[in-house]
PDB file of C-alpha atoms in Angstrom:
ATOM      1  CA  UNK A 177     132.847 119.745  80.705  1.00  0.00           C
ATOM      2  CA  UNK A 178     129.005 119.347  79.094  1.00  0.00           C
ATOM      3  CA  UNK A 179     129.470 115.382  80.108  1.00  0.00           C
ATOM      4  CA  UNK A 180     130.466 116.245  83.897  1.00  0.00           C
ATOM      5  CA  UNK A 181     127.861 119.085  83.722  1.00  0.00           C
ATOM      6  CA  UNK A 182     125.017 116.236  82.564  1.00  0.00           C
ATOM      7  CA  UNK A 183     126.256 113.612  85.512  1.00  0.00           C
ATOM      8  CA  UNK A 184     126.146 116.317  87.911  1.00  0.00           C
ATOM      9  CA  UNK A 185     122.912 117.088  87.051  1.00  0.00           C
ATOM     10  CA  UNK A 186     121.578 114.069  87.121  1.00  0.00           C
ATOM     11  CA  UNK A 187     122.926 112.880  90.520  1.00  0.00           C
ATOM     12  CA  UNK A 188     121.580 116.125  91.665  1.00  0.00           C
ATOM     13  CA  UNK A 189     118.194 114.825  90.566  1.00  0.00           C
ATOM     14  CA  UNK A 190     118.620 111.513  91.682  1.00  0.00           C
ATOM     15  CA  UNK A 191     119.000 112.643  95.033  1.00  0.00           C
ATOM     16  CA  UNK A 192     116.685 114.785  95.631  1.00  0.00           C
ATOM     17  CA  UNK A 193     114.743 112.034  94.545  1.00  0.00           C
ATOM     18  CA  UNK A 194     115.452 109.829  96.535  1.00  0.00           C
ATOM     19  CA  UNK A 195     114.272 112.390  99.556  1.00  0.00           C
ATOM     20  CA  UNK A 196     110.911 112.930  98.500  1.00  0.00           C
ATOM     21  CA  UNK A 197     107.746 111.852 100.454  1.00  0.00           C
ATOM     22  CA  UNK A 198     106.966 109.778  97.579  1.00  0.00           C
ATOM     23  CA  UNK A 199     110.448 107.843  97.974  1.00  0.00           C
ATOM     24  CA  UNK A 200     110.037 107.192 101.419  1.00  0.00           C
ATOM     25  CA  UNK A 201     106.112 106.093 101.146  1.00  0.00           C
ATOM     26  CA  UNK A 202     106.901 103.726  98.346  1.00  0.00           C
ATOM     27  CA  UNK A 203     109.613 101.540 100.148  1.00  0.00           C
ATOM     28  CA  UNK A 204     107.415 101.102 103.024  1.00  0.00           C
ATOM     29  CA  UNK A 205     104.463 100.249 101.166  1.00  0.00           C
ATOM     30  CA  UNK A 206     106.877  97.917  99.283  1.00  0.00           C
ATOM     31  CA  UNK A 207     107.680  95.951 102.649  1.00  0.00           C
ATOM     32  CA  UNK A 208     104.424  95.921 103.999  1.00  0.00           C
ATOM     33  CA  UNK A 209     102.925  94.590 100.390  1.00  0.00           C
ATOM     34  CA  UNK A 210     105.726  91.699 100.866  1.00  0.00           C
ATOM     35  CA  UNK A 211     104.402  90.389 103.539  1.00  0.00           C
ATOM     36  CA  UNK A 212     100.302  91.308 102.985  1.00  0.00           C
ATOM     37  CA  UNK A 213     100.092  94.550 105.334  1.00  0.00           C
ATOM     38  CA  UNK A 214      98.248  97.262 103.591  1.00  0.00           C
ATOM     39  CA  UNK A 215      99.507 100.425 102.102  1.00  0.00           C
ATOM     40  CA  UNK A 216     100.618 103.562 104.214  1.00  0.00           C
ATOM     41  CA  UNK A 217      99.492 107.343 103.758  1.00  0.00           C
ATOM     42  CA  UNK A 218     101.652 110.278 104.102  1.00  0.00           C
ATOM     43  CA  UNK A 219     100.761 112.177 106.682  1.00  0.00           C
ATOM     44  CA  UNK A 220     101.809 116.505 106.669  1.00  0.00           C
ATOM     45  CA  UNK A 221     100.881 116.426 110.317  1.00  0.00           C
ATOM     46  CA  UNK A 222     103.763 113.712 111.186  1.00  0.00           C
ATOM     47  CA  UNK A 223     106.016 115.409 108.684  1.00  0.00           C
ATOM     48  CA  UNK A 224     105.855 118.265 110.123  1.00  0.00           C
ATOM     49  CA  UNK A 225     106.452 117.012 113.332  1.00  0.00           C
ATOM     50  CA  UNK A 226     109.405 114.830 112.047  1.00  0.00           C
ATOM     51  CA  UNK A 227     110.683 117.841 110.676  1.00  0.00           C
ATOM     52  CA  UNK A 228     110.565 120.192 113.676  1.00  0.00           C
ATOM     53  CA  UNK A 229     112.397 117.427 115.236  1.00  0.00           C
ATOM     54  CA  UNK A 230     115.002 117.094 112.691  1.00  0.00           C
ATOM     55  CA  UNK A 231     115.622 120.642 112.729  1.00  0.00           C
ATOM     56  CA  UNK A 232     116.758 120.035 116.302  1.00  0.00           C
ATOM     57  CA  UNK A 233     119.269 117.715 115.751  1.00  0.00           C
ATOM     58  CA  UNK A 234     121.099 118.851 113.008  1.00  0.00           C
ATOM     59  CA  UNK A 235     123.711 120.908 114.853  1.00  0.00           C
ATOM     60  CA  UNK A 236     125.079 118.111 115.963  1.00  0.00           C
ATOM     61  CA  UNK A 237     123.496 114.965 114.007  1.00  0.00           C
ATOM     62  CA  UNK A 238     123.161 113.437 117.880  1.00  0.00           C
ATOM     63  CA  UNK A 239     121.036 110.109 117.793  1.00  0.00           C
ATOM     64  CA  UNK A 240     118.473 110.934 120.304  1.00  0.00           C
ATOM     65  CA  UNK A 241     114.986 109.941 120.094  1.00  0.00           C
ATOM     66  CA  UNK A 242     112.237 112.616 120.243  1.00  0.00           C
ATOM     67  CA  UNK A 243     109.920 110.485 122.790  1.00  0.00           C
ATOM     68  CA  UNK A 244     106.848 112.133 121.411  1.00  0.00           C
ATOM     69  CA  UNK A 245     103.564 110.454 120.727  1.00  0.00           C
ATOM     70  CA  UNK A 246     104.916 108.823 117.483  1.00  0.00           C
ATOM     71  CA  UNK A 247     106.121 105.608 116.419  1.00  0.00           C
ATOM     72  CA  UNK A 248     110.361 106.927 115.194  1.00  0.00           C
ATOM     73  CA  UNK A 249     112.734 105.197 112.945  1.00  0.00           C
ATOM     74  CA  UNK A 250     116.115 107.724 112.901  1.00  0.00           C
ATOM     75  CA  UNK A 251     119.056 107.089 111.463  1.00  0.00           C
ATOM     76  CA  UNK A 252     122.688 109.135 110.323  1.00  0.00           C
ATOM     77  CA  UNK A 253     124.743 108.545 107.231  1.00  0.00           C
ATOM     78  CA  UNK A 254     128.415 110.373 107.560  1.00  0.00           C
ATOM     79  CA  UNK A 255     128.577 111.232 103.655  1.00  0.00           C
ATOM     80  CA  UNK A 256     126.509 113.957 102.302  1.00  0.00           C
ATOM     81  CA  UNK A 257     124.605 111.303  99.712  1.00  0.00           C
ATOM     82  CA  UNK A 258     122.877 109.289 102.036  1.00  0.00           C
ATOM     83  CA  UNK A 259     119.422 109.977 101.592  1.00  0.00           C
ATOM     84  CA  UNK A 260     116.167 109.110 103.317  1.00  0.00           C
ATOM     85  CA  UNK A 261     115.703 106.241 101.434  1.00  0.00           C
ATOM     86  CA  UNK A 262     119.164 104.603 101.910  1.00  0.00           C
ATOM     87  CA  UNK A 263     118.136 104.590 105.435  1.00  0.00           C
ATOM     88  CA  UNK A 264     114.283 103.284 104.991  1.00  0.00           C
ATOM     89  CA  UNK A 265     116.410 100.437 102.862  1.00  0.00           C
ATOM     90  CA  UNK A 266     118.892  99.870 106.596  1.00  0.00           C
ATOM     91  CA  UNK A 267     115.357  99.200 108.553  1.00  0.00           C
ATOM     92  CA  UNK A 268     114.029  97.063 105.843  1.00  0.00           C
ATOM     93  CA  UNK A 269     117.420  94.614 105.961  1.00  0.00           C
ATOM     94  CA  UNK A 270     115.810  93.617 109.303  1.00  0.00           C
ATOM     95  CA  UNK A 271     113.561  91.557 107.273  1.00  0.00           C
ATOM     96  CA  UNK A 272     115.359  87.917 107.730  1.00  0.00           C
ATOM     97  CA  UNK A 273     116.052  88.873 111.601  1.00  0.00           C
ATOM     98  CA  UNK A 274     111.909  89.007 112.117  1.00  0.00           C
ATOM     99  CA  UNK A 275     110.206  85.810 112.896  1.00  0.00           C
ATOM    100  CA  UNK A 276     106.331  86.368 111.576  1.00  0.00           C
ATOM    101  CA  UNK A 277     105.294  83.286 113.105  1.00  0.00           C
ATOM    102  CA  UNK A 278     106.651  84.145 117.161  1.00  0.00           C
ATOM    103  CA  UNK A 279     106.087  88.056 116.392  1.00  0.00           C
ATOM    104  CA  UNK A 280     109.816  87.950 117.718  1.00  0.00           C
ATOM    105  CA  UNK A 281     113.346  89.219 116.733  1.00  0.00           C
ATOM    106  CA  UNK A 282     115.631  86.024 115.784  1.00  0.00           C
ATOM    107  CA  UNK A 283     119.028  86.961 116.265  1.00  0.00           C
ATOM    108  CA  UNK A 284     119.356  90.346 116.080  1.00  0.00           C
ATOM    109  CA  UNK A 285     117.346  93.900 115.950  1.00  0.00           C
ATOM    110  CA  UNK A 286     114.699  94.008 113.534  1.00  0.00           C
ATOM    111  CA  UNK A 287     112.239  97.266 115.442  1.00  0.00           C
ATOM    112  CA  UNK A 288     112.347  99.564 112.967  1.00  0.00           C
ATOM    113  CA  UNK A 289     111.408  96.740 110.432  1.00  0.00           C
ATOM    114  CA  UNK A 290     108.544  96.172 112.507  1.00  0.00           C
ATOM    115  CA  UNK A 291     107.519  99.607 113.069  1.00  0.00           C
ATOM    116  CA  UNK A 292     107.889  99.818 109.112  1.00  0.00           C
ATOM    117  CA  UNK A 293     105.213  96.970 108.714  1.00  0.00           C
ATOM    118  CA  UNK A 294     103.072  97.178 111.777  1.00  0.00           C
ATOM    119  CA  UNK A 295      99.049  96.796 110.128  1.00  0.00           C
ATOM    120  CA  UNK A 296      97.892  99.507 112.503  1.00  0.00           C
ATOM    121  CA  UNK A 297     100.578 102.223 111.633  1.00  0.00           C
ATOM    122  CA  UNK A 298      98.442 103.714 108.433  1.00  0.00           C
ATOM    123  CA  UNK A 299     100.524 107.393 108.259  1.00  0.00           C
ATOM    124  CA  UNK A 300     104.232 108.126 108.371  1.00  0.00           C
ATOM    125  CA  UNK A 301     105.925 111.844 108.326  1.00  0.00           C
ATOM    126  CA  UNK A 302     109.419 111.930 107.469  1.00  0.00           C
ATOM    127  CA  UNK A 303     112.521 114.837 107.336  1.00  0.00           C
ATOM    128  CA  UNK A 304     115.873 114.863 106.160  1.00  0.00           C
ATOM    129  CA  UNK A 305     118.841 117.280 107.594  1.00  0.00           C
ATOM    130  CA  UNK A 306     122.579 117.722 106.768  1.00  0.00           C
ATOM    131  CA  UNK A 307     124.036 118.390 110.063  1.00  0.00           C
ATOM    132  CA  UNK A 308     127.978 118.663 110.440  1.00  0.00           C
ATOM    133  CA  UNK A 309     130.524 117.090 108.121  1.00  0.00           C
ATOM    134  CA  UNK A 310     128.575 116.450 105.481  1.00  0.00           C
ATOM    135  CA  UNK A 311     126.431 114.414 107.952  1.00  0.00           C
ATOM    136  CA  UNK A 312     122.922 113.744 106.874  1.00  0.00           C
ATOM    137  CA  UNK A 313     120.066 112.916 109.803  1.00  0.00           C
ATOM    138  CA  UNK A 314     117.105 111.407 109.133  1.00  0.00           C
ATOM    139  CA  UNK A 315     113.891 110.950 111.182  1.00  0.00           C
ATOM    140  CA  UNK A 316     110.448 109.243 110.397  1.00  0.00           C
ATOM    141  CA  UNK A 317     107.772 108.674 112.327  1.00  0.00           C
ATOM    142  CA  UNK A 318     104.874 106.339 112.457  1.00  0.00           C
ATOM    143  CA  UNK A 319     101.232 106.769 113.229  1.00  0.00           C
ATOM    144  CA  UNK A 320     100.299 104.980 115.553  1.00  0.00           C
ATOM    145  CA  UNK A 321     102.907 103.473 116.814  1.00  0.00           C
ATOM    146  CA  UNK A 322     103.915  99.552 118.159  1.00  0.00           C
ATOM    147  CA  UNK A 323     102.008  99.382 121.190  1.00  0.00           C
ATOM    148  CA  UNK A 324     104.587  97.282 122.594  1.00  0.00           C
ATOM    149  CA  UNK A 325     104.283  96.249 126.324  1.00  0.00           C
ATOM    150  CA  UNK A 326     108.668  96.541 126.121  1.00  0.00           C
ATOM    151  CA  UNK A 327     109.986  99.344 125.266  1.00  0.00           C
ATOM    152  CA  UNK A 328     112.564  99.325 122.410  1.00  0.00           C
ATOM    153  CA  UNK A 329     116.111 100.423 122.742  1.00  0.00           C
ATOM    154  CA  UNK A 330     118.699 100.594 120.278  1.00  0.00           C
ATOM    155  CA  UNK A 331     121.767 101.493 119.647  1.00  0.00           C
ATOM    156  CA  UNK A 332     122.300 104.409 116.889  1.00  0.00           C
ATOM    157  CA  UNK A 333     122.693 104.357 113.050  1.00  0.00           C
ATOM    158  CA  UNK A 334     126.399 104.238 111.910  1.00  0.00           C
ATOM    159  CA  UNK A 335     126.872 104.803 108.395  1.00  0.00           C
ATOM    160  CA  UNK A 336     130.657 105.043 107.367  1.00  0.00           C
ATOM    161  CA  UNK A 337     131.973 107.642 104.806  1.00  0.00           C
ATOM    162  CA  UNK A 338     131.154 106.164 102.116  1.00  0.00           C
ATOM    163  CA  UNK A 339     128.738 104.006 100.288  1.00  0.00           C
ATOM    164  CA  UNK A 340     130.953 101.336  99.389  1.00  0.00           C
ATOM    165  CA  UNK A 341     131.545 100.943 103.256  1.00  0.00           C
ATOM    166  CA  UNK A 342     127.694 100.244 104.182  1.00  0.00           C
ATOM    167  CA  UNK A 343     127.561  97.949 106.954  1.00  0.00           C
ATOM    168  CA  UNK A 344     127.058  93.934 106.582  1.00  0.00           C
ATOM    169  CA  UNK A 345     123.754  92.662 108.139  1.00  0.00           C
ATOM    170  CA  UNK A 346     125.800  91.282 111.474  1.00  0.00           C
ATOM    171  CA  UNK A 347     126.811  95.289 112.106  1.00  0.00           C
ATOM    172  CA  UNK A 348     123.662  96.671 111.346  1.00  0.00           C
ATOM    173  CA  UNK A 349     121.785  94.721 113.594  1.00  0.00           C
ATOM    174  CA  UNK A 350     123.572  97.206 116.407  1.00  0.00           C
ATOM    175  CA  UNK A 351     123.821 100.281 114.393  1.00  0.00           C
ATOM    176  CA  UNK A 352     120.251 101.026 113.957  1.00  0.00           C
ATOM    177  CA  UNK A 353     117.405 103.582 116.455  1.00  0.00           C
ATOM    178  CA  UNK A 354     114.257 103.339 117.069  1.00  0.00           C
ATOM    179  CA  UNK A 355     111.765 104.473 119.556  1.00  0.00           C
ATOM    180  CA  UNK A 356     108.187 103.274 120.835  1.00  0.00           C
ATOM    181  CA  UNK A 357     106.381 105.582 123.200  1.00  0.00           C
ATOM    182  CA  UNK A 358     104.038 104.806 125.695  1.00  0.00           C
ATOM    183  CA  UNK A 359     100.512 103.552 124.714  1.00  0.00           C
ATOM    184  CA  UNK A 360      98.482 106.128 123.783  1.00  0.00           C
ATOM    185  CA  UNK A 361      95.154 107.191 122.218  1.00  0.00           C
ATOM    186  CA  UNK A 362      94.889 106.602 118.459  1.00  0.00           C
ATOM    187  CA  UNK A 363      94.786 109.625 116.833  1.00  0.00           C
ATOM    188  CA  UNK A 364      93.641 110.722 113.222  1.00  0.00           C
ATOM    189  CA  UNK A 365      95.461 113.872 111.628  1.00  0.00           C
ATOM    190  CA  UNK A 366      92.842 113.988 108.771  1.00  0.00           C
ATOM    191  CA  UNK A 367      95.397 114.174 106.005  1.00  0.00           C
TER     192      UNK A 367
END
């Protein structure tokens, strides 16, 4: 019982770690670093904002973009330990499908890998929901966004079950969300 009591614990811990700000921050800034795009700051404004946001999808964990003034990555795992960072790690395997030197997508999405390492995006905000059936939704958003003259649409996030189910590369290039709004003012939170 003391063993089970200790793992418990500690994948209790491990999760929650793996939802903090400080989680989230760090894999971006590890992407961007790989490929010589300066660190991001965590923003409370665009938390907050990807919270309120969250908040509104959780009844139903629907993929639907906010269309607010923010850069969005969103995504929806269907066990209750998928955590923000699994899904920061989903837009990151986009990697290989960007080509740096055409500033294009080779076969396949790879948006919300370039919304993770676009130089002018310096803030993110990011929230974390269960929502039903042990559904988790999660929701960052960039400041500023991709100023984009297309506007990206994708299809949703699909996380199976469980972890040992996690998509290949080939299905996650059509299981993944992300949203650019219209051009827009650069704006400065101050934190």
């Amino acid at each position: 019982m003391a063993a089970f009591m200790v793992t418990f614990i500690f994948l209790l811990a491990l999760t929650k770690a793996q939802n903090a700000p400080g989680d989230y921050l760090a894999l971006h800034n590890r992407a961007r670093a790989e490929v010589g795009v300066g660190p991001m700051q965590w923003s409370n404004t665009v938390a907050a904002y990807a919270q309120a946001y969250a908040e509104k999808r959780k009844g139903v964990c629907a993929m639907i973009h906010s269309t607010g003034p923010y850069g969005e990555n969103i995504a929806a795992g269907y066990y209750p330990e998928f955590t923000g960072a699994d899904a920061v790690k989903l837009w990151a395997n986009e990697k290989p499908l960007y080509d740096h030197a055409s500033n294009k997508c080779v076969g396949g999405e790879c948006g919300h890998y370039t919304q993770m390492v676009w130089r002018s995006s310096v803030r993110l905000g990011f929230a974390r929901v269960p929502c039903k059936a042990n559904s988790q939704f999660v929701v960052c958003n960039y400041d500023p966004p991709v100023f984009n003259t297309e506007s990206i649409s994708h299809q949703p996030i699909v996380v199976p079950s469980h972890p040992e189910e996690m998509p290949s590369a080939e299905m996650r290039k059509t299981s993944l969300r992300c949203f650019q709004p219209p051009n827009r003012e650069n704006h400065d939170d101050g934190d």
